[in-house]
Tab-separated table of C-alpha atoms in Angstrom:
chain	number	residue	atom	x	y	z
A	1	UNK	CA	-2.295	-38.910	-15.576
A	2	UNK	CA	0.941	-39.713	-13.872
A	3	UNK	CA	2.278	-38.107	-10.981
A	4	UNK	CA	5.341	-36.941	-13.250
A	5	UNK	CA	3.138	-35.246	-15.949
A	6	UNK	CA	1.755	-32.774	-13.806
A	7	UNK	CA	3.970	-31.425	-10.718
A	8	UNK	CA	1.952	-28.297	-10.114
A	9	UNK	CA	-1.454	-30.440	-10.043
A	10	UNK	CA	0.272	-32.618	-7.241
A	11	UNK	CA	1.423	-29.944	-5.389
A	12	UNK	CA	-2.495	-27.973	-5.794
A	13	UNK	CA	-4.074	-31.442	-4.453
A	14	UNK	CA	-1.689	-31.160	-1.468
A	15	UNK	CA	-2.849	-28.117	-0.207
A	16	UNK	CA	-6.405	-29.590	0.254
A	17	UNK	CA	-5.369	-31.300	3.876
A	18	UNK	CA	-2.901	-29.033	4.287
A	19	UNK	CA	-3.452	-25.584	3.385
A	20	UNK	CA	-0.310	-23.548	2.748
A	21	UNK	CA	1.727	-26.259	2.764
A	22	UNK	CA	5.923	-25.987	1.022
A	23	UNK	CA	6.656	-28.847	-0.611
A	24	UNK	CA	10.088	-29.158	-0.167
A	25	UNK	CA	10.630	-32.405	-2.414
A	26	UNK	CA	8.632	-35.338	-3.831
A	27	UNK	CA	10.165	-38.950	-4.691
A	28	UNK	CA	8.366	-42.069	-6.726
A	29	UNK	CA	7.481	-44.714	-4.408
A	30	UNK	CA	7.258	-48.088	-6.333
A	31	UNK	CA	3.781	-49.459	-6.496
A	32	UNK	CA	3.966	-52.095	-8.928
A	33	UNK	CA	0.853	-52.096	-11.487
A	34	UNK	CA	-1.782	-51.332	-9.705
A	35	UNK	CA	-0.641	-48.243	-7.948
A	36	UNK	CA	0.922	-45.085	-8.471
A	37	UNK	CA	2.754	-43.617	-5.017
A	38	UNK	CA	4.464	-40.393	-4.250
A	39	UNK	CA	6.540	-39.132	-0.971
A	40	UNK	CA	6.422	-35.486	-0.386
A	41	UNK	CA	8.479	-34.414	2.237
A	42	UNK	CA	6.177	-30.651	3.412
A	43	UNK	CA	6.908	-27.823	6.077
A	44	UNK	CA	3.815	-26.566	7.538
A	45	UNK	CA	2.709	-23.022	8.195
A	46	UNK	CA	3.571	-23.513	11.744
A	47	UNK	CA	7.055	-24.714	10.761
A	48	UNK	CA	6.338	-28.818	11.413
A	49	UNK	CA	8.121	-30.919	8.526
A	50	UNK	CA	5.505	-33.640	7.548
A	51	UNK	CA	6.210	-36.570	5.235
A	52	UNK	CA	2.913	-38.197	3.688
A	53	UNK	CA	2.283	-40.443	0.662
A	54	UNK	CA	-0.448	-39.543	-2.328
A	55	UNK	CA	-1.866	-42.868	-3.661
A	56	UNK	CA	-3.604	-43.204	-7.431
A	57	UNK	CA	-4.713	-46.268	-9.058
A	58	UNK	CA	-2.756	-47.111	-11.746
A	59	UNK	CA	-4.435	-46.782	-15.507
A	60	UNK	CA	-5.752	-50.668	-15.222
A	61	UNK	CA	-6.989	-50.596	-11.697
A	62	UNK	CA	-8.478	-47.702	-12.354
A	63	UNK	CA	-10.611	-49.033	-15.192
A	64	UNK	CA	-11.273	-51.892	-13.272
A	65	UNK	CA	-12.888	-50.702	-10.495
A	66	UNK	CA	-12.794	-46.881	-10.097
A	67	UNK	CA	-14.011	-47.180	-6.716
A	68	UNK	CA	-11.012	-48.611	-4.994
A	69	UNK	CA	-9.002	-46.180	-3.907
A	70	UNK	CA	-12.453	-44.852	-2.013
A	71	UNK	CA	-13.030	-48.090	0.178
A	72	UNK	CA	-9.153	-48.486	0.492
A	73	UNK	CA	-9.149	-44.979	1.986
A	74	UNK	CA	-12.108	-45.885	4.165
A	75	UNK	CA	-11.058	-49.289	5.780
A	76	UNK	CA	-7.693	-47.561	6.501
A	77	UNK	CA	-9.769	-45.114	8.489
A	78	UNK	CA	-11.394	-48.486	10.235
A	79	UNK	CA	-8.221	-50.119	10.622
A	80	UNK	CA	-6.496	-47.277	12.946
A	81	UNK	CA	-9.550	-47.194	14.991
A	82	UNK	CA	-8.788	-50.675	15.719
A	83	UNK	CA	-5.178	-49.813	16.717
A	84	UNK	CA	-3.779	-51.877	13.892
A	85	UNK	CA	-0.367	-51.469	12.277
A	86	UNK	CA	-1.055	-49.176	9.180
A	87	UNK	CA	-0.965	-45.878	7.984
A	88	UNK	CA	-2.941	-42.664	9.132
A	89	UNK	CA	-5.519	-41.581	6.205
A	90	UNK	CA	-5.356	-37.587	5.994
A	91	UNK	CA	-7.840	-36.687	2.525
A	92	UNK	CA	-9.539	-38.397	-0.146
A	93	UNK	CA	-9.799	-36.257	-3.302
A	94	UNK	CA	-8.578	-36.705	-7.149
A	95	UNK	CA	-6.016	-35.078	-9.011
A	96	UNK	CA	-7.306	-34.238	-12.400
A	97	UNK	CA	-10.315	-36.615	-12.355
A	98	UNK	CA	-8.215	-39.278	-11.180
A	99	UNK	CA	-8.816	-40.496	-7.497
A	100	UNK	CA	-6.128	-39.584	-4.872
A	101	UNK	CA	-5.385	-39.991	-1.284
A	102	UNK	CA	-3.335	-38.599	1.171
A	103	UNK	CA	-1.872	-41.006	3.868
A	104	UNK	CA	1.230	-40.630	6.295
A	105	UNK	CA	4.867	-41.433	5.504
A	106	UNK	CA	5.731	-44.605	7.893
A	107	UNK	CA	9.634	-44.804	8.076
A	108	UNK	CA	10.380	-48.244	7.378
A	109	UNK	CA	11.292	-51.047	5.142
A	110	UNK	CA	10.506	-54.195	3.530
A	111	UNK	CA	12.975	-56.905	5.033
A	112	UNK	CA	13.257	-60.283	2.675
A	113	UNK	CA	16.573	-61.153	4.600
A	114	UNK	CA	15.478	-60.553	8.490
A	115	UNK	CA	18.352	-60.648	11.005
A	116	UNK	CA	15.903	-62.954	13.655
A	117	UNK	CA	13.363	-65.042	11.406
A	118	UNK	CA	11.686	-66.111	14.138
A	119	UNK	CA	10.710	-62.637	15.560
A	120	UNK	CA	9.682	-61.783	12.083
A	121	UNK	CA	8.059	-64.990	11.497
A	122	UNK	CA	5.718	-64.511	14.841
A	123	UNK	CA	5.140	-60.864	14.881
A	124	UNK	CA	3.967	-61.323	10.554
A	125	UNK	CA	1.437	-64.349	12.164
A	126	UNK	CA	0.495	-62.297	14.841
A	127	UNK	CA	-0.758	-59.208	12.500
A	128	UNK	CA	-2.656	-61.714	10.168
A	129	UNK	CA	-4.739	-62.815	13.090
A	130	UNK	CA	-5.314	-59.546	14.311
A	131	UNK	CA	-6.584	-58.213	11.112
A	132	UNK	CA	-8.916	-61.217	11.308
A	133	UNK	CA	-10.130	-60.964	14.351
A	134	UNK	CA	-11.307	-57.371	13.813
A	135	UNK	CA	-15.363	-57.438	14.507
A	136	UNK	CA	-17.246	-56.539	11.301
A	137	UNK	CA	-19.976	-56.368	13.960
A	138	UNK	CA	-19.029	-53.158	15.494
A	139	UNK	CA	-16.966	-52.343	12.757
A	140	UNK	CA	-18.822	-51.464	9.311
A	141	UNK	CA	-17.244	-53.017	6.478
A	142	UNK	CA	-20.073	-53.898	4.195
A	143	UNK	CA	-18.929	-51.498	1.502
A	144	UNK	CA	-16.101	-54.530	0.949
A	145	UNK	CA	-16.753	-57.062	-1.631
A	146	UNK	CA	-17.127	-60.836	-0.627
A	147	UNK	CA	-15.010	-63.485	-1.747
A	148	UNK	CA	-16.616	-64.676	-4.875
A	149	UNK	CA	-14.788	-68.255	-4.053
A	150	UNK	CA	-17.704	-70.615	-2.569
A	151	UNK	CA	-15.891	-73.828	-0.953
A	152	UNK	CA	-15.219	-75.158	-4.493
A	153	UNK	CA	-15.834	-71.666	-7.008
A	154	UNK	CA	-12.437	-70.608	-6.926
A	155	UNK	CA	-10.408	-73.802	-7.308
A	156	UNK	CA	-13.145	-74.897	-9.990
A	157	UNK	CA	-12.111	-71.771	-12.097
A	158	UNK	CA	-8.372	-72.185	-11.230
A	159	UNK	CA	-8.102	-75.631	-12.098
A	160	UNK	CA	-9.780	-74.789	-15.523
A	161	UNK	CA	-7.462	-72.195	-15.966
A	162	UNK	CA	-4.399	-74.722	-15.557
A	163	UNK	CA	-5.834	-78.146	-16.704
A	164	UNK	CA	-2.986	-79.335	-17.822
A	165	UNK	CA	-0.121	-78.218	-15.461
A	166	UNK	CA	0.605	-81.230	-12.818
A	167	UNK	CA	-1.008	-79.736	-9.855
A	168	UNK	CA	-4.425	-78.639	-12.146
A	169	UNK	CA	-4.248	-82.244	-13.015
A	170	UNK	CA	-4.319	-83.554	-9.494
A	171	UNK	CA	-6.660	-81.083	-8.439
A	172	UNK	CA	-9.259	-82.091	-10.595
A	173	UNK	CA	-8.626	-85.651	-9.993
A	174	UNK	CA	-9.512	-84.732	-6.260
A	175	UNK	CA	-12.335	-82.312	-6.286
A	176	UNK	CA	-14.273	-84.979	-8.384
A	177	UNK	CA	-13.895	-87.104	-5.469
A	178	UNK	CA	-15.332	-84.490	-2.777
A	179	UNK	CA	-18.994	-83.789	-2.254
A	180	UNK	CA	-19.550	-80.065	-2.044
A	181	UNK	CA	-19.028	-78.549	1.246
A	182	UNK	CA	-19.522	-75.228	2.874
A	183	UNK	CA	-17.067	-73.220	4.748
A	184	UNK	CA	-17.353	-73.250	8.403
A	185	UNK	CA	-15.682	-70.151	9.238
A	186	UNK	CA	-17.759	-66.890	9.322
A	187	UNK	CA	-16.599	-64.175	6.729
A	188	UNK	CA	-13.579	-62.133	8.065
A	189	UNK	CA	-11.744	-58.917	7.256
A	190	UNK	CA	-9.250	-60.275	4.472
A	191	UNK	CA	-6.170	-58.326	3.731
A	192	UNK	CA	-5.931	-60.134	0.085
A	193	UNK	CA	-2.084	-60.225	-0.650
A	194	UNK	CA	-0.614	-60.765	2.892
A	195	UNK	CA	3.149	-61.046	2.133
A	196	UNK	CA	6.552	-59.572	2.979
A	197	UNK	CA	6.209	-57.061	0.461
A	198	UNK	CA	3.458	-55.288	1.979
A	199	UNK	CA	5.113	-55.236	5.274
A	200	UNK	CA	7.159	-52.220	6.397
A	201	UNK	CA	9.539	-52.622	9.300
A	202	UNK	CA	11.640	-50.420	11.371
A	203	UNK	CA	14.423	-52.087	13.595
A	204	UNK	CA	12.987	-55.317	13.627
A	205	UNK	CA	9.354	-54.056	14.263
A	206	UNK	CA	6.377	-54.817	11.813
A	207	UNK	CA	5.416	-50.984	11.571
A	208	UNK	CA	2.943	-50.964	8.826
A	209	UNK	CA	0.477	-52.789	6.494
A	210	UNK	CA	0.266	-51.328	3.524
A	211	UNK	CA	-1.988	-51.829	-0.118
A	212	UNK	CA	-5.089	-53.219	0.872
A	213	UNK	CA	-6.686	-52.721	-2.397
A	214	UNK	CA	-7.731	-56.621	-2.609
A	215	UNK	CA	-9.273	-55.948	0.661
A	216	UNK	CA	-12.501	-58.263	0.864
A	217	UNK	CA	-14.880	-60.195	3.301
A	218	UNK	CA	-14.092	-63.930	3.392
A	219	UNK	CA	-12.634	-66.577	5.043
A	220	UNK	CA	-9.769	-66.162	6.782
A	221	UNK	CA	-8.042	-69.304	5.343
A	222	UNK	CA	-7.695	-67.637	2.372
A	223	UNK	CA	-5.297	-64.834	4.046
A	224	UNK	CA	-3.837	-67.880	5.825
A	225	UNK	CA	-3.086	-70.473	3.443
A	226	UNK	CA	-1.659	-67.636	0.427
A	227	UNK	CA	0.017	-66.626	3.578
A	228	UNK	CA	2.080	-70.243	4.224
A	229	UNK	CA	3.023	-70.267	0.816
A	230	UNK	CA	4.147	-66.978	0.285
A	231	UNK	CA	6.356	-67.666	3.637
A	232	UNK	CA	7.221	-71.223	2.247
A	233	UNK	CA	8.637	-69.691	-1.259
A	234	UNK	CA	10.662	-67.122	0.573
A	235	UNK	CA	11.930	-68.513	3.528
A	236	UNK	CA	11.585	-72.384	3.707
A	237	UNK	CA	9.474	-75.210	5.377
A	238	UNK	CA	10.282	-74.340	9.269
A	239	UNK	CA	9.265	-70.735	8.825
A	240	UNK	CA	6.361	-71.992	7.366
A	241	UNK	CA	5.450	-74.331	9.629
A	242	UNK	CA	6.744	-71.910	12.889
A	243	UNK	CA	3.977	-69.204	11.103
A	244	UNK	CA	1.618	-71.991	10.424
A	245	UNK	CA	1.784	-72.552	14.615
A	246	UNK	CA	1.548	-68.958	15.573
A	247	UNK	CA	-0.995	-68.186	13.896
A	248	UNK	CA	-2.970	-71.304	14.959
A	249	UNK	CA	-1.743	-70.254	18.672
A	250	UNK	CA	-4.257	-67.054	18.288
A	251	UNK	CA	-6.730	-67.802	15.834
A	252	UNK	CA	-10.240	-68.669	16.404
A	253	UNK	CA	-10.757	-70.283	13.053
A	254	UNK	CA	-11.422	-73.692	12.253
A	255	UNK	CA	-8.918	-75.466	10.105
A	256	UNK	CA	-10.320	-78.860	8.329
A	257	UNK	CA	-10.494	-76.722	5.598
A	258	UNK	CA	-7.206	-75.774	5.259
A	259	UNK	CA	-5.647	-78.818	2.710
A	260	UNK	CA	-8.918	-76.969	0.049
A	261	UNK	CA	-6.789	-73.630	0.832
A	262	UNK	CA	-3.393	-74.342	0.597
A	263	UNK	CA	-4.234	-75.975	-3.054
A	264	UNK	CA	-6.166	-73.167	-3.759
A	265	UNK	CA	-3.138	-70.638	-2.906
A	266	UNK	CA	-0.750	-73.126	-4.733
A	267	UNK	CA	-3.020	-72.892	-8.228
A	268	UNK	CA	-3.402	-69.547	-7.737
A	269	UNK	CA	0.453	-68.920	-7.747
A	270	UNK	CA	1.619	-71.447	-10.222
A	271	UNK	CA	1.110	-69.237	-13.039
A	272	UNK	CA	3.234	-66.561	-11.689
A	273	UNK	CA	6.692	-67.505	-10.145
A	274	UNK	CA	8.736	-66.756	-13.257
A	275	UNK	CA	7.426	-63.208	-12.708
A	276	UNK	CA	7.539	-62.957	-9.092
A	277	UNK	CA	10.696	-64.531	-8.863
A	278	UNK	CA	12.672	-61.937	-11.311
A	279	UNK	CA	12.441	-59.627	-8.339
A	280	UNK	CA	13.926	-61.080	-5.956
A	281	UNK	CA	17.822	-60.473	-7.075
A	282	UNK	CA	17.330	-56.830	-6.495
A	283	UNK	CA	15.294	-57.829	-2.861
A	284	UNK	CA	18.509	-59.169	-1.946
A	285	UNK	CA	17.838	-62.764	-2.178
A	286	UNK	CA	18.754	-64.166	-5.501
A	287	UNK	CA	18.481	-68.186	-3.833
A	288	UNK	CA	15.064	-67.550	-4.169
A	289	UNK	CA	14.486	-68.751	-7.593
A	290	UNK	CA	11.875	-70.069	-10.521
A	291	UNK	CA	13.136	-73.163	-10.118
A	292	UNK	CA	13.356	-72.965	-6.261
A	293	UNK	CA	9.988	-71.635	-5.878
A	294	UNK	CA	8.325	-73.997	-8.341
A	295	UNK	CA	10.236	-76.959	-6.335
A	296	UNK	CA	8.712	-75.695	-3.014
A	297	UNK	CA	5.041	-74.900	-4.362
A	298	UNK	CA	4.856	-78.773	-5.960
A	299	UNK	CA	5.814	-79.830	-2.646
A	300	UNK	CA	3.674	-78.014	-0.976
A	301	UNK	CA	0.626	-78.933	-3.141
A	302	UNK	CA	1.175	-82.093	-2.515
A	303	UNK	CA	1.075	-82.069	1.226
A	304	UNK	CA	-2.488	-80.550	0.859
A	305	UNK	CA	-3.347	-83.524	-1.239
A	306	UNK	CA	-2.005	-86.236	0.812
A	307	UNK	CA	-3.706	-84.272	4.247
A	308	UNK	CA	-7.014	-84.309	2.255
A	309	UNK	CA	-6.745	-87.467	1.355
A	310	UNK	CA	-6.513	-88.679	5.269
């Protein structure tokens, strides 16, 4: 189902957290594949106007693991308690079979062109360390997955994937070198796809963190390193390296790992920057190019190497 084949079902499911509810108007939110998303703007029985979002998985997600709207909805309810930046969680239902939640409306906006880059670049560090930092000891989060990438796992598989593209090539050249070795930072809350576009601002204030469906246990360099490159392809080496600092600034991980990372974030992309970079016209930010983006992720492949290699 699609939110646009069935109105009346939405507006039934609606009236499970908020009985007797007037939908005044609904509006597609984009949420690429793996998503479907839909405002509803509502007036209350007691007269309060309430915005909220319903969430489905889309068709594919939804096949491939039918469960994740569930712990999504869950860690959300986690993630408040901990005071961080995301949305409220009101019900977890389904609309016709299909899962469904109900979370608030935040007001804001994605921002690929920020007015101060450094506020941006320190307040987006600052949020990735928090989310890290949150204590699966008091907190629990064992209905998350764990990373299935051991120390070498993932970049094995990646580089397999890509044998023959240059940074596959070096890759393997350099993990034949390496004995195996075992991470030495404990498993933390990973947000899976930390970037821009799941950031939502409101006059130059992160106000929300938002699709946490890749959600996972694992280490944090993961988050971290994806998290450099994403910042390198989009806004250049200093914002990297000013987020690479931050970060460091509050972070109680170790980082000797981190040249194993940043080629694992830099395989992990190569496949897709033709995609990802058709976007970014419409972001407002057509410098940001295939070719640009390719330019920046060879380069910064090859820093990892030459760091590991030291």
């Amino acid at each position: 189902m699609t939110f646009s084949d069935d109105q009346r079902a939405l507006a039934a499911f609606i009236q499970l957290p908020f009985p007797q509810a007037h939908v005044l108007r609904t509006w597609e939110l984009q949420g690429g594949l793996s998503a479907q998303m839909r405002a509803l703007e509502l007036v209350l029985p007691d007269g309060e106007y309430r915005r909220v979002v319903v969430r489905c998985p889309g068709a594919v997600a939804f096949q491939r693991d039918p469960d994740n709207i569930a712990r999504e909805f869950r860690l959300l309810k986690v993630l408040d308690a901990n005071l961080l930046s995301v949305p409220a969680s009101y019900y977890l239902g389904d609309i016709d079979g299909t899962p469904a939640m109900v979370t608030q409306f935040v007001d804001g906006v994605t921002e690929f062109s920020p007015v101060d880059v450094g506020s941006f670049i320190s307040q987006f560090a600052a949020q990735l360390a928090k989310i890290h930092h949150i204590d699966s000891m008091n907190n629990d989060l064992s209905f998350l997955p764990r990373s299935s990438d051991t120390f070498h796992a993932g970049v094995n598989r990646l580089v397999t994937d890509h044998t023959q593209s240059p940074i596959g090539l070096h890759l393997r050249e350099y993990l034949s070198t390496v004995a195996e070795q075992q991470p030495v930072n404990n498993a933390a809350l990973l947000h899976g796809d930390y970037w821009p576009g799941n950031l939502l601002w409101n006059e130059g204030k992160l106000v929300a963190i938002v699709d946490w469906e890749d959600a996972e246990l694992g280490d944090p360099l993961i988050d971290f390193a994806i998290s450099r490159l994403d910042t390198l392809l989009v806004f250049g080496v200093q914002a990297m390296n000013d987020f690479t600092e931050h970060y460091r600034a509050v972070s109680t991980a170790h980082f000797n790992q981190l040249p194993y990372w940043d080629m694992y974030a830099a395989l992990r992309a190569a496949p897709h920057l033709a995609e990802w970079s058709a976007g970014y016209p419409q972001l407002g930010r057509p410098d940001v190019t295939e070719t640009s983006m390719r330019e920046r992720l060879e380069w910064f492949a090859e820093q990892a190497l030459l760091r590991a290699s030291t």
